[in-house]
Amino acid sequence: MGGDGRGSRSEEPEIVEPDAFDASIRADQAQMLAEGQPVLVFNAVNAAIVAGIFRDFYSRAQIAAWLLAFVILVTARVMHARRFRAEQASPEAVRRFLSLWTLGSTLTGCLWGVASSVLWLTPDPSYHAFVVFAAGGMAAGAVLTNSSYLPAMFGFIAPDVLPPIVAFFTRGEPTAAAMGALLSAFTAVLIILGLRANGWLTSVSRRRLAQEALTTALHQRNALLHAVSTAATELTSATPSAAAIPDLLESVGEAIDADRILVFESGSALTRPPALLHFWQRPESPITLDATFFEADKTRSAFLSDPLLAALKQRRPVTAATRLLDPGPAKDFLERVGARSVLFAPIVVDDASWGWVEVEDCRSERQWKAAEIDALRILGDIIGGSVARQRYVDRLRDANEVVERSPTLLFRLRMDGRRPRLVYVSHNIALFGYDPWELTDPASSLANCVHPDDLDRVGASLARAEADGRRGGMVEFRFRRRDGGYRWLDARYAARDRSGRSQLIEGVALDVTERKEVADQIALLAQTDALTGLANRRSFIDALRRAFALAEAGGESFALLYIDVDHFKEVNDRLGHASGDALLETLAARLKGHCRAGDVVARLGGDEFAILQSKARDEASAAAMAAKICALAATPYALPGGELLATVSVGVAPFASKMEGPDPMLARADRALYRAKQSGRNQYRIVADADGPAP
């Protein structure tokens, strides 16, 4: 009881230790491995088939020894798996099973690696292909069987595929090298799939274990919380009755199986004698006392001895065994009233100490459970909330009058696990078409009012605020109006530190829709050409670099088309700049209308345009598009200065893996454009490589 008592201890909420999670996940992995016995038999069958195929290259004794090793190893692994499934899966048994299983997988892989020795015995490509098939198939089986435990998976794959890969590449033959590359690529794909499968299986196990731990904790707390919530219903109403708190004490006392529950008011200074406000006692308690017994001056002073006083100042619940307390007035008093163990929880009102709730057990030195301590915390919160309600009413009445005239929303969220619930919102939520009660109804979900694309960001921000205690947070998100439209809100908030209980997050939200629209418009203008509405040079270069990087990584090929209007200066000089601008706008619309959705059309400046043609498989597809552009551009233009025939020249640079980067690619397209103009304009040229253009 406090810092001075040898028998006191502070209780913390129950949590699932990371080590317990890891041990449970290892047990799941071991169980998955143990259930993969049929694949082991399949290994032995395949070994027999391979032995039959390779009998011309090895002696009977060698083949028999290899098969016998397989049979012994597979039999041992099957028996090991069955024995593990039949015994109690203790942490030590799990560790031993995983270690032996990994060893068995590695030895099995080594046996398959030995089979690749046939690559040095024959140049026949059919046998080489069979080795690729066998090694790859066995590696795939390892991923299928052992992906739940990566050491076992890699223990099999490494000795299985490395020998044939090395053998293929050391033969120095093109066909063998191709097979080695094929096996290497297939193995890499299998490893990626195995890693992904392992991550998925681990995440499934973690979610299941977390759910089981949560379910167990909820079942343990259900009876207590039900008693508290049922009795607290009237206390949370506008005007609680005089019997509400005594009824609450009775329901909680019976749920906890305590002998007495007392509520004292001490005042924030904790210096004056406490006053007993409420008292409940079990009728069959070993020692029956009257409430007046606790009202004597001598009794009151005992409760303010150092241990309890320290606990109240720290606003934390404290448990104590009377027998183990230091000698003093608190121990003397608890012995007189027959309390063998006690539990104290402070009552806080307006963020200041107000009093405490005390639970006594007169029958045993009980170890108070976390659920019981939490129930007493909640009991103290409910009583403190009931006391504080009247204080808040007048303040909120004045505050609401100010808020209702303001465009800023005030809100309060309660973090119930990972599901935030709105418990208060200011009345000016009517600006969005809602009444406050609609959104604070426990049956309603705040997620229904948040844009689906913003839900994860809002949830993560609230979780950080909850974890950081009083540290503030902010997030911008789209809020749905009653009419279905969305408005951007800038929410700034902080979590109220509630010492481990469900946190309250309070803050303000401001409608910033107009500001966001202006910002989006500015961002769009920074990426587009003001005259044509196409992408500008900067955004086109960014798109070109992305396409180049994807193509280098094995993605789809593409082509770059550089377009220039022929004799454009003469158009400006003869018809005026208005006609020149109209020509550029019309040409931009034609180019945009002709391209596919994945293509990027840009105006690079002046009369220069560029197209990033996606999915351009070869030069022919790029040439076809360039020819269509020349024909499309040659259609007459209706300009302010009169109708005009204009043509374009096009330089084409298809993607090639040997290109050094996007800038050299753009330079090649420019050279091709120059050659098209040199050749008479109104045509295209293709730069196929670094040496020169293709016609």
XYZ file of C-alpha atoms in Angstrom:
695
model
C 0.000 0.000 0.000
C 2.098 2.912 -1.296
C 5.853 3.169 -1.357
C 6.424 2.364 2.339
C 4.456 -0.872 2.684
C 6.277 -4.126 2.072
C 2.971 -5.796 1.188
C 1.791 -3.321 -1.387
C 2.227 -3.551 -5.138
C 1.042 -1.479 -8.051
C -0.963 -3.330 -10.651
C -0.521 -2.760 -14.374
C -2.926 -3.810 -17.110
C -2.396 -7.284 -18.495
C -0.592 -7.415 -21.824
C 0.528 -10.212 -24.124
C 4.318 -10.373 -23.943
C 6.192 -10.351 -27.261
C 8.047 -13.509 -26.153
C 4.710 -15.270 -25.694
C 3.668 -14.183 -29.189
C 6.922 -15.489 -30.666
C 6.632 -18.806 -28.842
C 3.054 -19.279 -30.055
C 4.032 -18.430 -33.630
C 6.890 -20.949 -33.475
C 4.408 -23.549 -32.239
C 2.138 -22.770 -35.206
C 5.091 -23.074 -37.580
C 6.077 -26.397 -36.077
C 2.495 -27.667 -36.391
C 2.366 -26.668 -40.066
C 5.658 -28.456 -40.721
C 4.519 -31.583 -38.878
C 1.400 -31.741 -41.043
C 3.496 -31.852 -44.228
C 4.323 -35.570 -43.993
C 2.813 -36.572 -47.387
C 5.359 -34.376 -49.158
C 8.160 -36.338 -47.485
C 6.788 -39.570 -48.945
C 6.558 -37.803 -52.298
C 10.290 -37.026 -51.933
C 11.062 -40.719 -51.530
C 8.914 -41.676 -54.536
C 10.639 -39.056 -56.683
C 13.999 -40.337 -55.488
C 13.083 -43.824 -56.721
C 12.114 -42.395 -60.116
C 15.362 -40.446 -60.376
C 17.361 -43.519 -59.385
C 15.698 -45.489 -62.180
C 16.517 -42.813 -64.744
C 20.159 -42.451 -63.655
C 20.919 -46.191 -63.354
C 23.092 -46.056 -66.491
C 25.495 -43.593 -64.843
C 25.944 -45.074 -61.382
C 26.601 -48.506 -59.994
C 23.883 -50.446 -58.267
C 25.664 -49.990 -54.967
C 25.735 -46.202 -55.375
C 22.067 -46.016 -56.303
C 21.118 -48.367 -53.473
C 23.093 -46.318 -50.957
C 21.465 -43.090 -52.200
C 17.968 -44.576 -52.024
C 18.628 -46.130 -48.616
C 19.733 -42.742 -47.293
C 16.497 -41.253 -48.637
C 14.353 -43.969 -47.079
C 16.089 -43.676 -43.702
C 15.918 -39.887 -43.697
C 12.273 -39.711 -44.827
C 11.226 -42.405 -42.354
C 12.987 -40.597 -39.512
C 11.368 -37.294 -40.430
C 7.887 -38.823 -40.715
C 8.237 -40.541 -37.334
C 9.626 -37.348 -35.838
C 6.633 -35.359 -37.140
C 4.112 -37.918 -35.833
C 5.791 -38.051 -32.433
C 5.721 -34.257 -32.209
C 2.017 -34.120 -33.090
C 1.250 -36.724 -30.432
C 3.189 -35.133 -27.569
C 2.581 -31.966 -25.589
C 3.971 -29.065 -27.595
C 6.044 -27.374 -24.904
C 8.326 -24.468 -25.916
C 11.348 -26.742 -25.536
C 9.713 -29.453 -27.670
C 8.900 -26.880 -30.343
C 12.474 -25.588 -30.435
C 13.835 -29.134 -30.625
C 11.407 -30.088 -33.406
C 12.213 -26.988 -35.482
C 15.950 -27.595 -35.133
C 15.714 -31.269 -36.124
C 13.269 -30.517 -38.933
C 15.642 -27.906 -40.342
C 18.481 -30.417 -40.135
C 16.350 -33.037 -41.898
C 15.348 -30.563 -44.616
C 19.001 -29.630 -45.161
C 20.068 -33.290 -45.405
C 17.211 -34.022 -47.823
C 18.287 -31.074 -49.954
C 21.857 -32.381 -49.892
C 20.690 -35.768 -51.209
C 18.931 -34.024 -54.076
C 22.023 -31.907 -54.645
C 24.078 -35.112 -54.976
C 21.791 -36.189 -57.844
C 23.030 -33.232 -59.885
C 26.402 -34.941 -60.222
C 25.021 -36.584 -63.357
C 25.627 -33.244 -65.107
C 29.359 -34.041 -65.130
C 28.752 -37.565 -66.466
C 26.812 -36.879 -69.662
C 26.476 -34.049 -72.181
C 22.972 -35.210 -73.088
C 20.690 -32.116 -72.781
C 17.674 -34.297 -72.023
C 19.286 -35.387 -68.760
C 20.244 -31.796 -68.069
C 16.637 -30.737 -68.562
C 15.515 -33.501 -66.239
C 17.904 -32.244 -63.547
C 16.453 -28.743 -63.925
C 12.960 -30.171 -63.642
C 13.813 -32.345 -60.631
C 15.739 -29.652 -58.743
C 13.116 -26.999 -59.455
C 10.259 -29.318 -58.530
C 11.855 -30.289 -55.267
C 12.540 -26.614 -54.483
C 8.892 -25.831 -55.192
C 7.912 -28.645 -52.834
C 10.172 -27.151 -50.177
C 8.440 -23.787 -50.548
C 5.042 -25.466 -50.364
C 5.964 -27.517 -47.281
C 8.495 -25.423 -45.397
C 7.595 -21.795 -46.162
C 6.091 -21.489 -42.696
C 9.651 -21.759 -41.286
C 12.318 -20.048 -43.379
C 15.413 -21.865 -41.977
C 13.909 -25.198 -43.055
C 12.940 -23.816 -46.469
C 16.378 -22.340 -47.188
C 18.051 -25.395 -45.632
C 16.443 -27.531 -48.347
C 16.623 -25.150 -51.303
C 20.297 -24.159 -50.952
C 21.882 -27.650 -51.247
C 19.180 -28.718 -53.708
C 19.690 -26.055 -56.392
C 23.202 -24.675 -55.855
C 25.096 -27.792 -57.112
C 23.184 -28.025 -60.435
C 23.417 -24.267 -60.946
C 27.176 -24.349 -60.406
C 27.470 -27.426 -62.633
C 25.532 -25.808 -65.463
C 27.610 -22.653 -65.455
C 30.935 -24.459 -65.174
C 30.250 -26.642 -68.230
C 30.867 -23.636 -70.469
C 28.145 -24.625 -72.950
C 25.453 -22.173 -74.114
C 22.656 -24.672 -73.498
C 23.939 -25.532 -70.046
C 24.327 -21.855 -69.175
C 20.744 -21.211 -70.307
C 19.500 -24.034 -68.132
C 21.514 -22.710 -65.199
C 20.014 -19.270 -65.691
C 16.537 -20.779 -65.967
C 16.988 -22.736 -62.744
C 18.410 -19.649 -61.002
C 15.469 -17.501 -62.073
C 12.957 -20.149 -61.089
C 14.645 -20.523 -57.699
C 14.563 -16.750 -57.152
C 10.840 -16.701 -57.905
C 10.288 -19.590 -55.507
C 12.231 -17.821 -52.762
C 10.157 -14.658 -53.250
C 6.963 -16.701 -53.072
C 8.257 -18.492 -49.982
C 9.079 -15.218 -48.252
C 5.659 -13.832 -49.073
C 3.952 -17.011 -47.893
C 5.973 -16.931 -44.683
C 5.037 -13.309 -44.066
C 1.381 -14.055 -44.704
C 1.346 -17.139 -42.461
C 3.135 -15.248 -39.691
C 0.704 -12.338 -39.915
C -2.253 -14.753 -39.805
C -0.810 -16.406 -36.709
C -0.211 -13.049 -35.055
C -3.745 -11.911 -35.758
C -5.209 -15.161 -34.484
C -3.086 -15.148 -31.324
C -3.911 -11.517 -30.659
C -7.590 -12.280 -31.120
C -7.396 -15.266 -28.769
C -5.601 -13.205 -26.121
C -8.150 -10.445 -26.476
C -11.062 -12.887 -26.286
C -9.680 -14.433 -23.107
C -9.187 -11.037 -21.512
C -12.677 -9.940 -22.529
C -14.253 -13.047 -21.048
C -12.378 -12.504 -17.793
C -13.524 -8.895 -17.569
C -17.023 -9.383 -18.909
C -18.765 -10.091 -15.627
C -17.152 -7.147 -13.857
C -17.657 -4.683 -16.682
C -21.248 -5.795 -17.105
C -21.896 -5.094 -13.445
C -20.223 -1.695 -13.684
C -21.912 -0.676 -16.947
C -25.361 -1.800 -15.827
C -25.205 0.028 -12.505
C -23.564 3.075 -14.074
C -26.376 3.688 -16.563
C -28.277 5.900 -14.168
C -25.109 7.692 -13.022
C -24.394 8.763 -16.575
C -27.895 10.148 -17.018
C -28.637 13.823 -16.674
C -29.894 13.558 -13.069
C -28.782 10.391 -11.221
C -30.920 9.204 -8.340
C -29.710 9.023 -4.745
C -29.683 5.199 -4.905
C -27.525 5.011 -8.052
C -24.119 4.870 -6.337
C -25.185 2.394 -3.581
C -26.639 0.136 -6.287
C -23.394 0.456 -8.217
C -21.358 -0.507 -5.138
C -23.543 -3.531 -4.530
C -23.307 -4.864 -8.092
C -19.532 -4.383 -8.245
C -19.009 -5.824 -4.765
C -20.930 -8.975 -5.647
C -19.081 -9.347 -8.946
C -15.693 -8.963 -7.232
C -16.823 -11.149 -4.311
C -15.642 -8.518 -1.808
C -16.809 -7.995 1.778
C -16.996 -4.201 1.844
C -16.780 -1.240 -0.527
C -16.433 2.301 0.804
C -16.302 5.695 -0.916
C -14.454 8.532 0.830
C -14.171 12.199 -0.055
C -10.828 13.686 0.960
C -10.599 16.968 -0.941
C -7.853 17.941 -3.387
C -5.409 18.967 -0.628
C -5.614 15.556 1.099
C -5.066 17.261 4.443
C -8.473 17.356 6.104
C -10.110 14.198 7.563
C -11.952 12.229 4.849
C -15.724 11.915 4.847
C -17.435 8.553 4.265
C -20.029 9.138 1.530
C -21.117 5.615 0.585
C -20.859 2.224 2.238
C -21.750 -1.325 1.144
C -21.159 -4.544 3.045
C -21.863 -8.163 2.140
C -24.499 -9.571 4.509
C -22.509 -12.789 5.104
C -19.209 -10.968 5.729
C -17.171 -12.524 8.598
C -17.037 -9.165 10.374
C -20.103 -6.932 10.160
C -19.614 -3.245 10.862
C -21.886 -0.247 10.875
C -21.185 2.710 8.594
C -20.914 4.964 11.654
C -17.838 3.017 12.727
C -15.909 4.538 9.827
C -16.939 8.094 10.687
C -14.928 8.439 13.919
C -12.064 10.926 13.835
C -9.547 8.295 14.821
C -10.644 6.103 11.956
C -10.403 8.890 9.392
C -6.819 9.769 10.261
C -5.741 6.164 9.682
C -6.662 6.390 6.004
C -4.369 9.348 5.482
C -1.209 7.570 6.649
C 1.785 7.766 4.339
C 1.244 4.664 2.135
C -2.271 5.559 1.011
C -1.484 9.258 0.828
C 1.385 8.548 -1.603
C -0.873 6.408 -3.768
C -3.592 9.049 -3.902
C -1.101 11.740 -4.859
C 0.110 9.530 -7.725
C -3.507 8.774 -8.697
C -2.946 5.070 -9.121
C -4.702 2.002 -7.729
C -2.874 0.149 -4.956
C -3.321 -3.299 -3.411
C -2.159 -4.353 0.032
C -2.070 -7.398 2.281
C -2.692 -6.232 5.869
C -0.305 -8.807 7.379
C 2.619 -7.495 5.321
C 2.130 -3.777 5.971
C 4.603 -1.771 8.023
C 3.419 -1.131 11.597
C 1.348 2.038 11.795
C -2.171 3.445 12.048
C -3.259 2.038 8.679
C -2.290 -1.536 9.596
C -3.847 -1.183 13.080
C -7.130 0.046 11.654
C -7.365 -2.626 8.938
C -6.735 -5.312 11.553
C -9.533 -3.896 13.723
C -12.062 -3.994 10.884
C -10.935 -7.507 9.898
C -9.663 -6.592 6.427
C -7.027 -9.114 5.336
C -6.450 -7.536 1.904
C -7.535 -4.225 0.414
C -7.696 -2.487 -2.943
C -7.713 1.302 -3.295
C -8.480 3.382 -6.394
C -8.400 7.185 -6.463
C -11.308 9.357 -7.569
C -10.242 12.332 -9.657
C -12.493 15.288 -10.443
C -11.410 18.166 -12.662
C -7.920 16.660 -12.826
C -7.514 16.929 -9.050
C -7.708 14.375 -6.252
C -11.186 14.185 -4.797
C -11.267 10.944 -2.787
C -10.968 7.182 -3.165
C -12.842 3.899 -3.445
C -11.805 1.105 -1.073
C -12.569 -2.615 -1.441
C -11.918 -4.967 1.499
C -11.653 -8.747 1.669
C -11.997 -10.154 5.182
C -11.571 -13.836 4.255
C -8.234 -14.202 2.473
C -5.055 -12.493 1.367
C -6.206 -12.437 -2.229
C -4.143 -11.571 -5.266
C -6.193 -8.894 -6.959
C -6.644 -9.548 -10.673
C -6.080 -6.932 -13.309
C -9.762 -7.158 -14.286
C -10.789 -6.379 -10.706
C -8.395 -3.444 -10.527
C -9.741 -2.159 -13.849
C -13.295 -2.485 -12.554
C -12.401 -0.398 -9.520
C -10.716 2.152 -11.780
C -13.916 2.383 -13.788
C -15.950 2.664 -10.607
C -13.780 5.586 -9.498
C -14.121 7.179 -12.943
C -17.894 6.844 -12.913
C -18.203 8.361 -9.468
C -15.766 11.124 -10.386
C -17.700 11.763 -13.583
C -20.977 11.959 -11.700
C -19.483 14.467 -9.254
C -17.884 16.505 -12.028
C -20.934 16.546 -14.283
C -22.649 19.397 -12.553
C -19.445 21.422 -12.652
C -19.178 20.900 -16.372
C -22.789 21.687 -17.183
C -22.508 25.410 -16.593
C -19.175 25.640 -18.367
C -20.409 23.727 -21.382
C -23.559 25.798 -21.583
C -21.479 28.959 -21.959
C -18.979 27.279 -24.257
C -21.718 25.946 -26.542
C -23.060 29.426 -27.095
C -19.624 30.494 -28.357
C -19.053 27.367 -30.440
C -22.443 27.506 -32.159
C -21.445 30.863 -33.620
C -18.068 29.567 -34.823
C -17.128 27.649 -38.027
C -14.736 25.515 -35.974
C -15.971 22.100 -34.810
C -15.119 20.796 -31.344
C -15.053 17.037 -30.854
C -14.135 14.298 -28.444
C -13.318 10.702 -29.381
C -13.060 7.653 -27.170
C -10.489 5.116 -28.352
C -12.211 1.756 -27.830
C -9.433 -0.496 -29.050
C -8.764 0.346 -32.698
C -12.300 1.712 -33.221
C -12.622 5.407 -32.362
C -16.099 6.486 -31.277
C -17.347 10.069 -31.312
C -18.681 10.912 -27.841
C -19.076 14.659 -28.330
C -19.328 17.066 -31.236
C -20.298 20.715 -31.113
C -23.736 21.775 -32.315
C -22.404 23.567 -35.372
C -22.033 20.126 -36.968
C -25.396 21.178 -38.411
C -23.322 22.989 -41.073
C -22.730 19.514 -42.514
C -26.379 18.495 -42.251
C -26.188 16.423 -39.043
C -27.614 16.660 -35.556
C -24.976 15.970 -32.858
C -26.862 12.993 -31.445
C -26.715 11.207 -34.798
C -22.927 11.033 -34.735
C -22.480 10.415 -30.991
C -24.982 7.551 -30.908
C -23.017 4.422 -29.819
C -24.637 2.528 -32.695
C -23.204 4.928 -35.272
C -19.751 4.527 -36.803
C -17.417 7.431 -37.394
C -15.908 5.493 -40.306
C -19.128 6.055 -42.275
C -18.408 9.795 -42.337
C -14.763 9.526 -43.446
C -13.798 9.062 -47.079
C -12.716 5.418 -47.616
C -9.343 6.528 -49.032
C -8.619 8.500 -45.834
C -9.645 5.879 -43.245
C -6.205 4.292 -42.805
C -4.459 7.672 -42.467
C -6.986 8.916 -39.892
C -6.788 5.649 -37.916
C -2.985 5.704 -37.846
C -2.907 9.346 -36.720
C -5.376 8.687 -33.896
C -3.415 5.597 -32.822
C -0.236 7.668 -32.577
C -2.028 10.303 -30.523
C -3.378 7.625 -28.206
C 0.050 6.028 -27.772
C 1.806 9.351 -27.145
C -0.525 10.406 -24.325
C -0.837 14.173 -24.135
C 1.193 14.774 -27.276
C -0.840 16.508 -29.977
C -1.630 15.310 -33.475
C -3.170 16.568 -36.692
C -4.664 15.042 -39.833
C -6.486 16.268 -42.927
C -9.308 14.128 -44.291
C -12.528 14.273 -46.260
C -15.721 14.353 -44.203
C -19.009 13.249 -45.750
C -21.947 15.635 -45.586
C -25.465 14.311 -45.191
C -26.120 15.047 -48.880
C -23.219 12.748 -49.870
C -20.708 15.447 -50.768
C -17.322 15.678 -49.071
C -15.571 18.570 -47.352
C -11.898 18.684 -46.329
C -11.341 19.052 -42.559
C -8.092 19.942 -40.799
C -8.325 18.235 -37.383
C -5.901 19.029 -34.572
C -6.176 17.130 -31.313
C -4.487 15.629 -28.269
C -5.125 12.536 -26.170
C -6.083 12.873 -22.537
C -3.721 10.805 -20.374
C -5.908 8.342 -18.485
C -3.225 6.073 -16.969
C -3.784 3.035 -19.143
C -7.559 3.235 -19.557
C -9.363 3.882 -22.829
C -8.108 7.268 -23.989
C -10.147 10.327 -24.806
C -8.979 12.367 -27.785
C -10.176 15.954 -27.890
C -9.632 18.570 -30.543
C -10.931 21.012 -33.133
C -11.631 20.634 -36.841
C -11.681 23.432 -39.409
C -13.226 23.251 -42.885
C -10.316 23.822 -45.300
C -12.012 22.716 -48.518
C -11.420 25.988 -50.352
C -7.778 26.056 -49.284
C -7.269 22.486 -50.522
C -8.914 23.255 -53.844
C -6.619 26.235 -54.364
C -3.576 24.143 -53.416
C -4.624 21.359 -55.804
C -5.128 23.865 -58.585
C -1.683 25.346 -57.989
C -0.142 21.863 -58.018
C -1.951 21.057 -61.269
C -0.765 24.268 -62.903
C 2.808 23.438 -61.901
C 2.534 20.176 -63.842
C 0.646 21.325 -66.974
C 1.136 23.661 -69.916
C -0.982 26.786 -69.530
C -1.895 27.048 -73.247
C -2.731 23.450 -74.182
C -3.485 21.824 -70.849
C -1.000 19.039 -71.655
C 1.790 17.941 -69.349
C 4.673 20.397 -69.290
C 8.358 19.605 -69.765
C 9.041 18.938 -66.081
C 6.195 16.478 -65.585
C 6.979 14.778 -68.906
C 10.630 14.271 -67.929
C 9.447 12.783 -64.610
C 7.130 10.395 -66.479
C 9.950 9.473 -68.876
C 12.285 8.655 -65.985
C 9.648 6.476 -64.335
C 8.958 4.611 -67.568
C 12.688 4.136 -68.154
C 13.224 2.754 -64.652
C 10.285 0.341 -64.997
C 11.463 -0.863 -68.395
C 14.999 -1.433 -67.077
C 13.501 -3.473 -64.219
C 11.748 -5.769 -66.684
C 8.529 -3.828 -67.201
C 6.833 -2.956 -70.468
C 8.811 -1.322 -73.235
C 7.899 2.109 -74.589
C 8.851 4.642 -77.232
C 9.526 8.389 -77.210
C 8.120 10.541 -80.034
C 9.542 14.060 -80.417
C 7.234 16.313 -82.526
C 7.918 19.733 -84.050
C 5.581 21.876 -86.177
C 7.103 22.585 -89.598
C 7.602 26.294 -90.435
C 5.759 27.383 -87.310
C 7.553 30.754 -87.236
C 6.026 31.594 -90.622
C 2.553 30.930 -89.176
C 3.160 33.450 -86.406
C 4.693 35.995 -88.789
C 1.983 35.709 -91.451
C -1.198 35.085 -89.406
C -0.241 36.410 -85.991
C 0.405 34.863 -82.594
C -3.306 34.282 -81.931
C -3.440 31.956 -84.944
C -0.195 30.299 -83.837
C -1.634 29.625 -80.375
C -4.858 28.290 -81.924
C -2.835 25.924 -84.114
C -0.936 24.626 -81.086
C -4.160 24.123 -79.108
C -5.795 22.250 -81.984
C -2.748 20.075 -82.556
C -2.577 19.307 -78.806
C -6.228 18.214 -78.843
C -5.589 15.958 -81.849
C -2.571 14.351 -80.232
C -4.416 13.833 -76.953
C -7.444 12.346 -78.704
C -5.299 9.960 -80.738
C -3.275 8.542 -77.828
C -4.268 5.776 -75.461
C -5.020 6.211 -71.774
C -1.557 5.053 -70.715
C 0.306 7.393 -73.062
C 1.703 10.740 -71.876
C 1.330 13.745 -74.191
C 3.263 16.914 -73.361
C 4.163 20.279 -74.761
C 7.869 20.793 -74.159
C 7.816 24.452 -75.164
C 7.188 26.611 -78.232
C 5.979 24.347 -81.050
C 7.649 21.206 -79.632
C 5.547 18.288 -78.382
C 6.435 14.840 -77.091
C 4.574 11.590 -76.615
C 5.586 8.750 -74.338
C 4.005 5.771 -76.091
C 3.370 3.015 -73.568
C 3.353 -0.666 -74.502
C 5.376 -0.033 -77.662
C 6.543 -3.585 -78.256
C 8.839 -2.840 -81.203
C 9.880 -0.222 -83.727
C 6.940 -1.093 -85.959
C 4.337 -0.008 -83.406
C 6.248 3.240 -82.787
C 6.563 3.856 -86.526
C 2.841 3.250 -87.033
C 2.000 5.814 -84.398
C 4.451 8.352 -85.852
C 2.919 7.914 -89.300
C -0.594 8.463 -87.913
C 0.560 11.613 -86.150
C 1.998 13.006 -89.391
C -1.273 12.281 -91.186
C -3.353 13.624 -88.315
C -1.370 16.866 -88.131
C -1.661 17.452 -91.898
C -5.449 17.936 -91.704
C -6.358 21.636 -92.328
C -6.630 23.939 -89.299
C -9.395 26.527 -88.903
C -7.526 29.485 -87.401
C -8.541 33.069 -86.616
C -6.399 34.226 -89.538
C -7.937 31.718 -91.957
C -7.663 28.035 -92.810
C -4.147 26.673 -92.820
C -2.373 23.475 -93.813
C 0.437 22.608 -91.445
C 2.634 19.560 -91.038
C 4.861 18.128 -88.348
C 8.143 16.242 -88.244
C 8.567 13.398 -85.788
C 11.675 11.874 -84.245
C 11.230 8.447 -82.638
C 13.468 6.757 -80.069
C 12.278 3.294 -78.953
C 13.495 2.079 -75.582
C 16.583 -0.112 -75.635
C 18.238 -1.705 -72.633
C 21.661 -0.428 -73.669
C 20.555 3.196 -73.441
C 22.301 5.125 -70.732
C 19.242 6.908 -69.381
C 16.205 9.114 -70.117
C 18.234 12.186 -71.131
C 20.263 10.377 -73.817
C 17.012 8.848 -75.049
C 15.476 12.312 -75.410
C 18.636 13.490 -77.215
C 18.329 10.612 -79.686
C 14.721 11.473 -80.407
C 15.828 15.059 -80.998
C 18.468 13.871 -83.471
C 15.875 11.771 -85.270
C 13.604 14.830 -85.463
C 16.463 16.861 -86.944
C 17.029 14.216 -89.603
C 13.306 14.155 -90.426
C 13.428 17.895 -91.041
C 16.621 17.543 -93.103
C 14.866 14.942 -95.240
C 12.102 17.339 -96.250
C 9.758 17.580 -93.204
C 6.244 16.082 -92.855
C 7.777 12.695 -92.072
C 9.339 10.733 -89.257
C 12.673 9.128 -88.531
C 13.579 6.463 -85.987
C 16.825 6.266 -84.065
C 17.112 2.539 -83.494
C 20.492 2.620 -81.808
C 23.467 4.839 -81.099
C 24.874 4.522 -84.608
C 22.170 6.109 -86.669
C 18.517 6.311 -87.621
C 16.336 3.773 -89.281
C 14.128 5.075 -92.103
